[in-house]
Coordinates of N, CA and C in Angstrom, one line a residue:
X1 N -36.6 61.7 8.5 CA -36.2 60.3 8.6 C -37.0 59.6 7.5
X2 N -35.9 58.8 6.5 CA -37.2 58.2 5.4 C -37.5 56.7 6.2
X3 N -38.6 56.5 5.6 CA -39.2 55.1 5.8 C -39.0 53.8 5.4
X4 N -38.9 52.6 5.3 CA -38.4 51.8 4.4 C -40.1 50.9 4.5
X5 N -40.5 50.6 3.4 CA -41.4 50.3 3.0 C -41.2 48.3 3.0
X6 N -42.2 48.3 3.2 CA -42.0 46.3 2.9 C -41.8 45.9 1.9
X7 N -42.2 46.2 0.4 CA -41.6 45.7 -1.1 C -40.1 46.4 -0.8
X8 N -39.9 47.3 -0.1 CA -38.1 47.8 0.1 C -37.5 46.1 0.4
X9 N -37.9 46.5 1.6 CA -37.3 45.1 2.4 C -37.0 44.4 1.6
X10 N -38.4 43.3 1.0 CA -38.3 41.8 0.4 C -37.5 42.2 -1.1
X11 N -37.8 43.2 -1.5 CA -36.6 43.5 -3.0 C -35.3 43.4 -2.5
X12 N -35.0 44.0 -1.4 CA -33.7 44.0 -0.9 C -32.6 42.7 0.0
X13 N -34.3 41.8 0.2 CA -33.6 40.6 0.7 C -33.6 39.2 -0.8
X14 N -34.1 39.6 -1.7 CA -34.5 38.4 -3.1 C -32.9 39.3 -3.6
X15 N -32.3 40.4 -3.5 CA -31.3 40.9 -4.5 C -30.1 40.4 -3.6
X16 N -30.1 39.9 -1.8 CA -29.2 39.9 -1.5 C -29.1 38.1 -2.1
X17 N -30.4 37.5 -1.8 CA -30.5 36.3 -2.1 C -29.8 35.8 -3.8
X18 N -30.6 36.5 -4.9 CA -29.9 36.4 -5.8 C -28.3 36.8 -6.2
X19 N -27.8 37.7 -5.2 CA -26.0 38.0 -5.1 C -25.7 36.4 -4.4
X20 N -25.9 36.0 -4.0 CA -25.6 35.0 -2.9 C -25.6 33.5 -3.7
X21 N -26.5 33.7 -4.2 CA -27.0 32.4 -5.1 C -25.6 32.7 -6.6
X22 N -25.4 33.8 -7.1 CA -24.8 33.9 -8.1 C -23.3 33.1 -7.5
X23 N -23.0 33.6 -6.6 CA -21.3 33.6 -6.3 C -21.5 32.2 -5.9
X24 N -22.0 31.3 -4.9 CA -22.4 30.1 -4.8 C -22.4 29.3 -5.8
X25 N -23.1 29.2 -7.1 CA -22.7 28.7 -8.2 C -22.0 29.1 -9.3
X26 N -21.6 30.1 -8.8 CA -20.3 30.7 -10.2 C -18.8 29.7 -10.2
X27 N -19.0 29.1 -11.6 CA -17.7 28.1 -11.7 C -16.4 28.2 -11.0
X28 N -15.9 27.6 -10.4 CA -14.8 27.6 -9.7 C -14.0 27.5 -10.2
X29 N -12.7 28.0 -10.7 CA -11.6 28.1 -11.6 C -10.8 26.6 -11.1
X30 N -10.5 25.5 -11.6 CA -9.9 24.2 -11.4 C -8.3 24.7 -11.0
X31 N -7.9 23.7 -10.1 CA -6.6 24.3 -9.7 C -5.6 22.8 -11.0
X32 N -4.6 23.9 -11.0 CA -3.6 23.4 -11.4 C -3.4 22.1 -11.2
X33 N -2.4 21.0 -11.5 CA -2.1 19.7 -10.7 C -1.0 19.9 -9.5
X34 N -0.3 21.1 -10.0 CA 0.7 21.6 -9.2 C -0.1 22.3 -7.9
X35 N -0.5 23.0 -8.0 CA -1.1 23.9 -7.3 C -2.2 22.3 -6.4
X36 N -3.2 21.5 -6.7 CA -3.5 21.0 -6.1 C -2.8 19.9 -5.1
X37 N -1.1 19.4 -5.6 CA -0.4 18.7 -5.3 C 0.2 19.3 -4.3
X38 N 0.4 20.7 -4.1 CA 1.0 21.5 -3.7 C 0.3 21.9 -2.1
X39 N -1.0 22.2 -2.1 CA -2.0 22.5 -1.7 C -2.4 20.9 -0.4
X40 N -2.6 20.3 -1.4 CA -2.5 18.8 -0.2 C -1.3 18.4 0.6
X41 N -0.4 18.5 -0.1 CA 1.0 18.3 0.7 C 1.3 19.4 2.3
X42 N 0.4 20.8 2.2 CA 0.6 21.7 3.0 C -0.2 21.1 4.0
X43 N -1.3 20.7 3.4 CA -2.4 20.3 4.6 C -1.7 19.3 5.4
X44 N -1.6 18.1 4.6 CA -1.2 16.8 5.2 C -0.2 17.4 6.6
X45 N 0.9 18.3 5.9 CA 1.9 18.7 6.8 C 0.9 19.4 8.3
X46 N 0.2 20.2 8.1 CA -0.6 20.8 9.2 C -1.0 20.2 9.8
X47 N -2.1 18.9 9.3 CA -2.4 17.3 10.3 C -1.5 17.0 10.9
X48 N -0.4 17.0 10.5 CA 0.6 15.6 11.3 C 1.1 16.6 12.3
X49 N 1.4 18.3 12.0 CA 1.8 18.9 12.9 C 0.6 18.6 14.4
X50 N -0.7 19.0 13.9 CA -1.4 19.1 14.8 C -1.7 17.6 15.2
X51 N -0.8 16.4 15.2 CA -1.0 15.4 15.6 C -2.5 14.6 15.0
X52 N -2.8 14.8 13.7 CA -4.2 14.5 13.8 C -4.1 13.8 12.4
X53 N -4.0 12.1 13.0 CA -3.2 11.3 12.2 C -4.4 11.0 11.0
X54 N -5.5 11.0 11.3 CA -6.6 10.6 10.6 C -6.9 11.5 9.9
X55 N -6.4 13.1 9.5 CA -6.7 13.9 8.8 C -5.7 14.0 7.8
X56 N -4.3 13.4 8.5 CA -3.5 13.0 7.2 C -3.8 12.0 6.7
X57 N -4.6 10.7 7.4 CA -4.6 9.8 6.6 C -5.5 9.9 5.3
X58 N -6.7 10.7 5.4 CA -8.0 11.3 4.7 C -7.1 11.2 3.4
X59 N -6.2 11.8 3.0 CA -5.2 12.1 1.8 C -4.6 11.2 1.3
X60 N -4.8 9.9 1.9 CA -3.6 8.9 1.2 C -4.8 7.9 0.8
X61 N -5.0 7.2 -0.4 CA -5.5 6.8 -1.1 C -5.8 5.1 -0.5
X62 N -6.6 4.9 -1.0 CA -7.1 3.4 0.0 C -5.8 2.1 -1.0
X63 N -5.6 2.6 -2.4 CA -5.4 1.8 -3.1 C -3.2 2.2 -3.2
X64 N -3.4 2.8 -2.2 CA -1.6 3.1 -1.8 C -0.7 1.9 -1.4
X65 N 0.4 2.2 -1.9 CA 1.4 1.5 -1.6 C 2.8 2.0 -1.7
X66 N 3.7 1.5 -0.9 CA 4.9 2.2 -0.7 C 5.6 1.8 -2.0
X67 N 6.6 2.4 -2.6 CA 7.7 1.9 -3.5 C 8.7 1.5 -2.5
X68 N 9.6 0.4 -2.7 CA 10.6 -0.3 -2.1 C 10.0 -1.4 -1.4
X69 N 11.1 -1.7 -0.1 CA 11.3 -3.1 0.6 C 9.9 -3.0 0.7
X70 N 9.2 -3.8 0.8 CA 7.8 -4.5 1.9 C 6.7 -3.6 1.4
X71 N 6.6 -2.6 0.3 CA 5.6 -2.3 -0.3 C 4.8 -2.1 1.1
X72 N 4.6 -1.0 1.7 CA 3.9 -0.6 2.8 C 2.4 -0.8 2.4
X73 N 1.5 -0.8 3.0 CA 0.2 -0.8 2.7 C -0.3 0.7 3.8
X74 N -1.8 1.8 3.3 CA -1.8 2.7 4.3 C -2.0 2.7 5.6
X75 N -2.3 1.0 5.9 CA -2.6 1.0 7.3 C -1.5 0.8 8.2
X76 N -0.2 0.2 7.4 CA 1.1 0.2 7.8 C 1.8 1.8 7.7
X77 N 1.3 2.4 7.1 CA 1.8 4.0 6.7 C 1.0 4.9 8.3
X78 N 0.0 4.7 8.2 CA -0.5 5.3 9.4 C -0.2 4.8 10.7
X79 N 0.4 3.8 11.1 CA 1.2 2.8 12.0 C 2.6 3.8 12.2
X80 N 3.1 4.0 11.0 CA 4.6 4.4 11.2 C 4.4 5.9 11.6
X81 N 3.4 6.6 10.6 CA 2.9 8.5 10.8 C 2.4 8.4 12.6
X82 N 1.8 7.7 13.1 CA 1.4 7.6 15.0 C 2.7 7.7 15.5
X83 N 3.6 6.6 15.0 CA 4.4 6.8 16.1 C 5.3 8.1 15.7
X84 N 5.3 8.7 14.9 CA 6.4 9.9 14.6 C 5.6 10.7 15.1
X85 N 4.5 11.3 14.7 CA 4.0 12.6 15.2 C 3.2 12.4 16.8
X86 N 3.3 10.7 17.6 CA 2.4 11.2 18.7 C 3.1 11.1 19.7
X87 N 4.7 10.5 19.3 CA 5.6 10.8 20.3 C 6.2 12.2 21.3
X88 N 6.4 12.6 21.9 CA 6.5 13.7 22.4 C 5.7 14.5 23.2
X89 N 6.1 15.9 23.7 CA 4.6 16.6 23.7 C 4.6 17.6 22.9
X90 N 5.6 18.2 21.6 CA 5.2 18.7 20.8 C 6.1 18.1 19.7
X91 N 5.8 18.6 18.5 CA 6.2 17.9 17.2 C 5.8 19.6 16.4
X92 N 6.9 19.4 15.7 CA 6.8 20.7 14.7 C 7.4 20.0 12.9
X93 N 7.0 20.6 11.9 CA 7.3 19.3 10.7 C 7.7 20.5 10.2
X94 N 9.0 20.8 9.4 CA 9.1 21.6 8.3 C 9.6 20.7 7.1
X95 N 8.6 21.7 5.9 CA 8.7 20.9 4.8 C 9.5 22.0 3.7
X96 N 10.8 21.3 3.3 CA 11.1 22.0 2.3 C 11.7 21.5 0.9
X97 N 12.1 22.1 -0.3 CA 12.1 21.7 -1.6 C 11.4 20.8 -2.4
X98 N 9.8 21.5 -1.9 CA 8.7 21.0 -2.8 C 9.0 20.8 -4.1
X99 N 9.0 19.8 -4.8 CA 8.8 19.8 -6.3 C 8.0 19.0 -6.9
X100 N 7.3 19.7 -7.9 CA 5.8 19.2 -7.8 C 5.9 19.2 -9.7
X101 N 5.8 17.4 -10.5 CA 5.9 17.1 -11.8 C 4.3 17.1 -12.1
X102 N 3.6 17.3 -12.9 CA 2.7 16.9 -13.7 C 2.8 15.8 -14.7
X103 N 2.3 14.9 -14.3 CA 2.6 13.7 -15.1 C 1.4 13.6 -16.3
X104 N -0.2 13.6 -15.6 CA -1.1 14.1 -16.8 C -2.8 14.9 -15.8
X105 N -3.5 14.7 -16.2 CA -4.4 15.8 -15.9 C -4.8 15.1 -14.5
X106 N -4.8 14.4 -14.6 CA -5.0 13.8 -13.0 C -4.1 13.1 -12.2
X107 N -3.0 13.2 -12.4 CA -2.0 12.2 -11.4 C -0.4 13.6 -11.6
X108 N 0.3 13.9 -10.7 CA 1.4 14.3 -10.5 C 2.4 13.6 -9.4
X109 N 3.7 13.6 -10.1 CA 4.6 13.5 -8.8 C 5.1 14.2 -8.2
X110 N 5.8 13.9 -6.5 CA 6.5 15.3 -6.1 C 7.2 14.6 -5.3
X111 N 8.6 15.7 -4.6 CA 9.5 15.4 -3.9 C 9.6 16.2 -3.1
X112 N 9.8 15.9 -1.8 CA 10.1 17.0 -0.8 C 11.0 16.1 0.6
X113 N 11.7 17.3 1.3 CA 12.1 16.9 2.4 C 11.4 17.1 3.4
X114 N 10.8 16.4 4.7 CA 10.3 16.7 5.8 C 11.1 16.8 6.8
X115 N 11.4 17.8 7.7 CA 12.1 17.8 9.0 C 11.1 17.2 10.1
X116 N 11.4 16.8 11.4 CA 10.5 16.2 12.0 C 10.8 17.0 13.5
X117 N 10.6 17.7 14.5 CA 11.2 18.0 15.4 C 10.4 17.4 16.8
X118 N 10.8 16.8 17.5 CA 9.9 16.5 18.7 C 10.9 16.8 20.1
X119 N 9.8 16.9 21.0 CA 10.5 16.8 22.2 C 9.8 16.6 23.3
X120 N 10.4 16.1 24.6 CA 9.3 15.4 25.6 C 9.3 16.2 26.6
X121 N 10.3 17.6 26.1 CA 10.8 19.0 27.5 C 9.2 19.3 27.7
X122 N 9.0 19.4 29.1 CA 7.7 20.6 29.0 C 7.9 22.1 29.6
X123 N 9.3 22.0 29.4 CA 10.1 23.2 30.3 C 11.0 24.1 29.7
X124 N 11.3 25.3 29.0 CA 11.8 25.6 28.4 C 13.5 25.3 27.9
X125 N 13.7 25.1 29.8 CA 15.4 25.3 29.8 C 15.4 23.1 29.6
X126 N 14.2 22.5 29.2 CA 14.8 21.1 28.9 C 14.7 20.9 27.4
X127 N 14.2 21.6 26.8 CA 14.2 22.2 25.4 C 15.3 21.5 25.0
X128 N 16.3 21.7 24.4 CA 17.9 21.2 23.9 C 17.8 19.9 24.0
X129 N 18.2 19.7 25.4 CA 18.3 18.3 25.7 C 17.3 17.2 25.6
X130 N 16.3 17.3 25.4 CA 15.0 16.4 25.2 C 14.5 16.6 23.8
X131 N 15.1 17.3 22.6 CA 14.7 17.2 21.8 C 15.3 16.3 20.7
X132 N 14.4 16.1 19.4 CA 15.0 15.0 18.8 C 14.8 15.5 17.0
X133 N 15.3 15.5 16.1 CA 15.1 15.3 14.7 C 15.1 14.6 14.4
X134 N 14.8 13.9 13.0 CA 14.7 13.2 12.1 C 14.3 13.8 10.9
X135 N 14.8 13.6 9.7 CA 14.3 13.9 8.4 C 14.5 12.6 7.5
X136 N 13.8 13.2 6.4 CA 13.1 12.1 5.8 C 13.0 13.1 3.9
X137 N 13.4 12.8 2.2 CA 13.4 12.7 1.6 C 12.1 11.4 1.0
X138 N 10.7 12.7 0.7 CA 9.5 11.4 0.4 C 9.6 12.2 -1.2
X139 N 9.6 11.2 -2.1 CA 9.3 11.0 -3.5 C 7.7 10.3 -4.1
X140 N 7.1 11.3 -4.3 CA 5.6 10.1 -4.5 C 4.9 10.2 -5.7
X141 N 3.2 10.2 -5.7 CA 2.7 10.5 -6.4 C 0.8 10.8 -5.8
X142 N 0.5 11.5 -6.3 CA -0.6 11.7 -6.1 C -1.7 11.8 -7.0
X143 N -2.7 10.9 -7.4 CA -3.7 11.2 -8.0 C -5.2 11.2 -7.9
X144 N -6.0 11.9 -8.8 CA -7.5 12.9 -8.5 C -8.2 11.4 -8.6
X145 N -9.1 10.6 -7.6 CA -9.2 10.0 -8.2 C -10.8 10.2 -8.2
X146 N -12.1 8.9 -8.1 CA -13.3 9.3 -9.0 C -14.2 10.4 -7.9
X147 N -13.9 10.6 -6.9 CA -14.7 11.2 -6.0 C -13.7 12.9 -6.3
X148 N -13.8 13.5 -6.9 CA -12.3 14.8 -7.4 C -11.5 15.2 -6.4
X149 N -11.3 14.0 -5.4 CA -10.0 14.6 -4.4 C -8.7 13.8 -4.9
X150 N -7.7 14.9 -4.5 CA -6.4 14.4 -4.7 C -5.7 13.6 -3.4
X151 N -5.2 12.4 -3.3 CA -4.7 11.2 -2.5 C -3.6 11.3 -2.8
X152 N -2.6 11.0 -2.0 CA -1.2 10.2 -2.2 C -1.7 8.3 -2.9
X153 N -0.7 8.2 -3.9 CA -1.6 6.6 -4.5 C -0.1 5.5 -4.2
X154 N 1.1 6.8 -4.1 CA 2.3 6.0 -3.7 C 3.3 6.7 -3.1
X155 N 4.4 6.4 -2.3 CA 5.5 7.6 -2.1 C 6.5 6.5 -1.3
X156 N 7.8 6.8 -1.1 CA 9.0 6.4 -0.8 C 9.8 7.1 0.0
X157 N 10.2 6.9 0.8 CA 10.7 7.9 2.4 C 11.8 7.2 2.2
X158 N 13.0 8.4 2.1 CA 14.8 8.1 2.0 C 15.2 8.9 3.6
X159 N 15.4 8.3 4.6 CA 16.5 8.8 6.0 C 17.3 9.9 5.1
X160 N 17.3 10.9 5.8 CA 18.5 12.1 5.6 C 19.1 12.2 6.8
X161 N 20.6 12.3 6.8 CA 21.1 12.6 7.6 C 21.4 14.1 8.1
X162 N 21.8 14.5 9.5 CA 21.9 15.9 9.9 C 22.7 16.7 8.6
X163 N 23.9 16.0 8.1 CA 25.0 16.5 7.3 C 23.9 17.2 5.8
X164 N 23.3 16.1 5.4 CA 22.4 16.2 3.8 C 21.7 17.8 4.7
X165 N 20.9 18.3 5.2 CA 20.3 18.9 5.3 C 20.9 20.3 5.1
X166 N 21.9 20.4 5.2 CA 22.8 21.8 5.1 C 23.1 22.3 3.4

């Protein structure tokens, strides 16, 4: 049985230290605008699923505003996001035909549809009847701003009907 000696040890704990330290400050490859646009929009979607209106709001920009009627303001945006995702007792969001523009190194637009599903059943067979959709066509924009996170800075929610979705 070999022995391990104490300069073993501390050489062995300064090499895990210096592996540790290397990866820790090794440059992080910058994501795309797409890829970070891309990337927020997934999140946001997972907050709102998990009802956790303040972790979507984290993402929308203090200095946002709606495009169209009444130019929303975010605290009007997080008014409307409550009542959609805290209605019910569950809420499921599917997001589909992401399209994500690059406009310049820090600001992109994108478009997507959000499906909205809720329902107030807590019983499987009330499932059908107690459930509800809504979709929604948001066009926006999101930019990096001085703190290097990416925000929504504006966006525009178009009603989709059952028919559009097909």
């Amino acid at each position: 049985m070999a022995t391990v000696t104490r300069s073993q040890v501390v050489g062995g704990g300064l090499a895990l230290l210096a592996a540790g330290a290397v990866l820790y400050f090794w440059p992080q490859q910058e994501l795309t605008v797409e890829e970070a646009i891309r990337r927020q929009v997934v999140v946001m979607t997972r907050e709102a699923e998990e009802k956790n209106v303040g972790g979507v709001m984290e993402h929308v920009s203090e200095r946002f505003r709606s495009n169209g009627t009444g130019g929303m303001t975010k605290r009007e945006v997080r008014g409307i996001l409550t009542g959609q995702v805290l209605r019910g007792q569950w809420v499921r969001i599917f997001m589909t035909n992401l399209e994500v523009r690059e406009v310049s190194p820090t600001e992109g637009e994108f478009q997507a549809r959000f499906i909205f599903g809720r329902s107030q059943a807590e019983k499987l067979e009330d499932l059908s009847a107690d459930s509800v959709l809504s979709a929604y066509r948001i066009e926006g924009a999101f930019e990096k701003e001085e703190d290097g996170e990416w925000r929504v800075v504006r966006a525009r929610p178009y009603s989709i009907s059952p028919a559009d979705l097909l």
